[in-house]
Amino acid sequence: DAKTTQPNSMESNEEEPVHLPCNHSTISGTDYIHWYRQLPSQGPEYVIHGLTSNVNNRMASLAIAEDRKSSTLILHRATLRDAAVYYCILRSSNQGGKLIFGQGTELSVKP
Amino acid sequence: DGGITQSPKYLFRKEGQNVTLSCEQNLNHDAMYWYRQDPGQGLRLIYYSQIVNDFQKGDIAEGYSVSREKKESFPLTVTSAQKNPTAFYLCASMLYSGPNYGYTFGSGTRLTVV
């Protein structure tokens, strides 16, 4: 299974943009890049996913490098409610839908 | 509103007892999953089911059992054979198991062995 590498922790100031990086140098051509976040004592929440093109939704944007070996989750204006652990996960068609979680990035947001 | 309901939120078990964690979804999703999370760790897959009356072992299935008799329900039994059952258990579902679909997670059950 292709792996992802994320920084253990990041800090941001409230109302500033946040760029959360993810490296996935062994990604295959059919792997989708998914992002989830988890608040303390809650289940993970789907954020966004993409294959090759950049993606935008109401929660965030996903910027995918041209060679697909890295991606960046962008929160345009961080709020205190965005403080969570963010997981970058690769999903392939032969995994039966399994999500393989790494350690993620713990994002703290300062007022 | 559609979603996944896990119950109970907190569960205490005596050593040697079997306990069953409930997971119900009204999203009409085909695939359902059980994960376990230990403090400070990521999630690990226990069992998953892509269709009714069928399920597969995940990475840490020993000491657990499941059933999928209805599309909406995927209960997890933690048996006495599970040596370290204290953990946060999360159920999830997905419309289809393909890589272009996202999960919906429940709010979890925190199991403690006393």
XYZ file of C-alpha atoms in Angstrom:
225
model
C 0.000 0.000 0.000
C 1.254 3.438 -0.891
C 2.107 5.535 2.167
C 1.751 9.184 3.036
C 4.006 11.431 5.106
C 2.667 14.399 7.054
C 4.172 16.714 9.674
C 3.206 15.700 13.195
C 1.888 19.134 14.120
C 1.269 22.619 12.784
C 0.112 25.898 14.243
C -2.013 28.592 12.706
C -3.543 31.894 13.692
C -7.268 32.358 13.540
C -8.617 33.790 10.269
C -5.357 33.109 8.428
C -4.971 30.509 5.660
C -3.491 27.133 6.530
C -1.583 24.869 4.154
C -1.300 21.273 5.323
C 1.229 19.290 3.266
C 1.256 15.595 2.413
C 3.916 13.623 0.578
C 3.015 10.452 -1.281
C 5.928 9.687 -3.556
C 4.850 6.059 -4.212
C 1.343 6.952 -5.362
C 0.042 4.919 -8.278
C -1.871 6.288 -11.222
C -5.257 5.126 -9.923
C -4.868 6.171 -6.273
C -7.230 8.872 -5.034
C -6.024 11.358 -2.412
C -8.462 11.702 0.477
C -8.405 14.024 3.486
C -10.253 13.500 6.735
C -10.119 15.370 10.014
C -10.873 14.243 13.531
C -11.836 16.406 16.472
C -11.128 15.062 19.975
C -13.402 12.185 21.012
C -15.304 12.276 17.723
C -15.339 10.193 14.584
C -13.326 11.404 11.584
C -15.049 13.730 9.153
C -14.591 13.631 5.392
C -13.024 16.830 4.085
C -12.174 16.442 0.405
C -10.678 14.095 -2.174
C -9.192 14.262 -5.651
C -7.319 12.331 -8.328
C -5.353 14.726 -10.534
C -6.992 18.139 -10.677
C -7.281 20.648 -7.859
C -10.585 20.432 -6.015
C -12.642 22.940 -4.046
C -15.579 22.475 -1.727
C -17.217 24.433 1.065
C -14.744 23.149 3.632
C -11.377 23.363 1.890
C -9.324 23.192 -1.282
C -7.023 20.410 -2.385
C -3.997 21.276 -4.469
C -2.350 18.287 -6.170
C 1.165 18.533 -7.581
C 1.542 17.907 -11.278
C 3.521 14.693 -10.659
C 0.983 13.727 -7.935
C 3.745 12.946 -5.462
C 2.498 15.540 -3.031
C -0.649 17.440 -2.198
C -1.728 20.297 0.038
C -4.958 20.780 1.933
C -5.828 24.450 2.129
C -8.113 25.931 4.761
C -8.745 29.449 3.522
C -9.534 31.079 6.873
C -8.785 28.992 9.925
C -11.242 29.094 12.801
C -10.926 27.666 16.292
C -13.263 24.868 15.191
C -10.692 23.754 12.614
C -8.329 22.562 15.368
C -8.158 18.812 14.732
C -5.972 15.980 13.488
C -5.893 15.969 9.695
C -5.279 12.704 7.860
C -4.064 12.415 4.279
C -4.933 8.971 2.893
C -4.454 7.255 -0.447
C -7.249 5.012 -1.698
C -6.951 2.522 -4.505
C -9.549 0.418 -6.234
C -8.178 -2.883 -4.913
C -8.490 -2.132 -1.209
C -12.159 -2.978 -0.723
C -12.794 0.561 0.371
C -10.358 0.373 3.287
C -8.861 3.554 4.681
C -5.311 3.174 5.944
C -4.716 5.865 8.537
C -1.300 7.249 9.425
C -0.584 9.530 12.371
C -1.900 12.672 10.715
C -1.108 16.321 11.416
C -2.396 17.883 14.598
C -3.443 21.424 13.762
C -3.754 23.967 16.551
C -5.363 27.342 15.917
C -4.480 30.343 18.050
C -6.999 33.144 18.610
C -31.437 13.579 8.511
C -29.397 10.625 7.297
C -26.418 9.420 9.240
C -24.765 6.697 11.278
C -25.757 5.983 14.844
C -23.458 4.152 17.211
C -24.625 3.012 20.611
C -23.898 3.110 23.405
C -21.537 6.081 23.594
C -19.756 4.601 26.626
C -19.590 0.923 27.538
C -17.986 -0.835 30.467
C -17.213 -4.529 30.337
C -15.990 -6.954 32.902
C -13.143 -9.216 31.918
C -14.380 -12.423 30.322
C -17.627 -10.918 29.022
C -18.688 -10.530 25.422
C -20.204 -7.180 24.449
C -21.909 -6.020 21.270
C -21.558 -2.526 19.823
C -24.382 -1.289 17.647
C -23.992 0.531 14.319
C -27.022 1.598 12.274
C -27.095 3.759 9.139
C -30.005 5.202 7.161
C -27.898 6.444 4.256
C -28.641 3.431 2.038
C -24.903 2.783 1.874
C -23.695 -0.606 0.661
C -20.361 -0.768 2.497
C -19.792 -0.625 6.254
C -16.619 -0.709 8.334
C -15.418 -1.061 11.919
C -12.255 0.657 13.114
C -10.475 0.727 16.434
C -8.538 3.718 17.747
C -6.137 3.645 20.679
C -4.991 6.841 22.438
C -2.730 8.974 20.242
C -2.950 6.498 17.380
C -4.558 6.382 13.972
C -7.476 4.101 13.150
C -7.025 0.382 12.454
C -9.519 -1.702 10.480
C -11.247 -4.581 12.275
C -13.890 -5.854 9.815
C -15.684 -4.575 6.763
C -18.673 -5.526 4.663
C -19.301 -4.504 1.082
C -22.695 -6.192 0.772
C -25.358 -7.810 2.933
C -24.508 -11.296 4.238
C -20.837 -10.874 3.394
C -17.904 -9.470 5.365
C -14.117 -9.632 5.416
C -11.473 -9.466 8.118
C -9.444 -6.330 8.426
C -5.997 -5.950 9.908
C -6.889 -6.708 13.548
C -9.902 -9.081 13.441
C -8.764 -11.494 16.162
C -11.118 -11.449 19.140
C -13.927 -9.718 17.229
C -16.952 -10.921 15.272
C -19.535 -9.197 13.071
C -22.729 -9.891 11.164
C -24.424 -8.119 8.264
C -27.972 -9.467 8.076
C -29.458 -6.127 7.052
C -28.097 -3.346 4.891
C -28.650 -0.818 7.662
C -26.947 -2.686 10.486
C -23.404 -3.913 11.170
C -22.991 -4.880 14.843
C -19.564 -5.662 16.289
C -19.081 -8.194 19.094
C -15.982 -7.875 21.224
C -15.368 -11.344 22.597
C -13.474 -12.472 25.679
C -10.714 -13.601 23.306
C -9.788 -9.962 22.621
C -6.922 -9.424 25.056
C -6.882 -5.647 25.093
C -10.373 -4.402 24.221
C -10.243 -0.989 25.878
C -10.368 1.466 22.971
C -12.481 3.895 20.959
C -14.525 2.037 18.325
C -15.706 3.745 15.167
C -18.202 2.557 12.595
C -18.297 3.993 9.091
C -20.247 3.536 5.896
C -19.799 4.370 2.256
C -22.187 4.392 -0.690
C -19.898 2.119 -2.661
C -16.444 0.811 -1.782
C -14.720 2.380 -4.796
C -11.888 4.886 -4.259
C -13.928 7.822 -5.546
C -16.280 7.793 -2.573
C -15.903 9.177 0.924
C -16.734 7.645 4.294
C -19.333 8.767 6.784
C -18.302 7.978 10.350
C -20.373 7.525 13.468
C -19.575 9.317 16.707
C -17.943 6.266 18.272
C -18.270 3.966 21.278
C -15.682 4.141 24.027
C -15.236 0.680 25.550
C -13.516 0.233 28.890
C -12.720 -3.072 30.555
C -13.099 -2.916 34.336
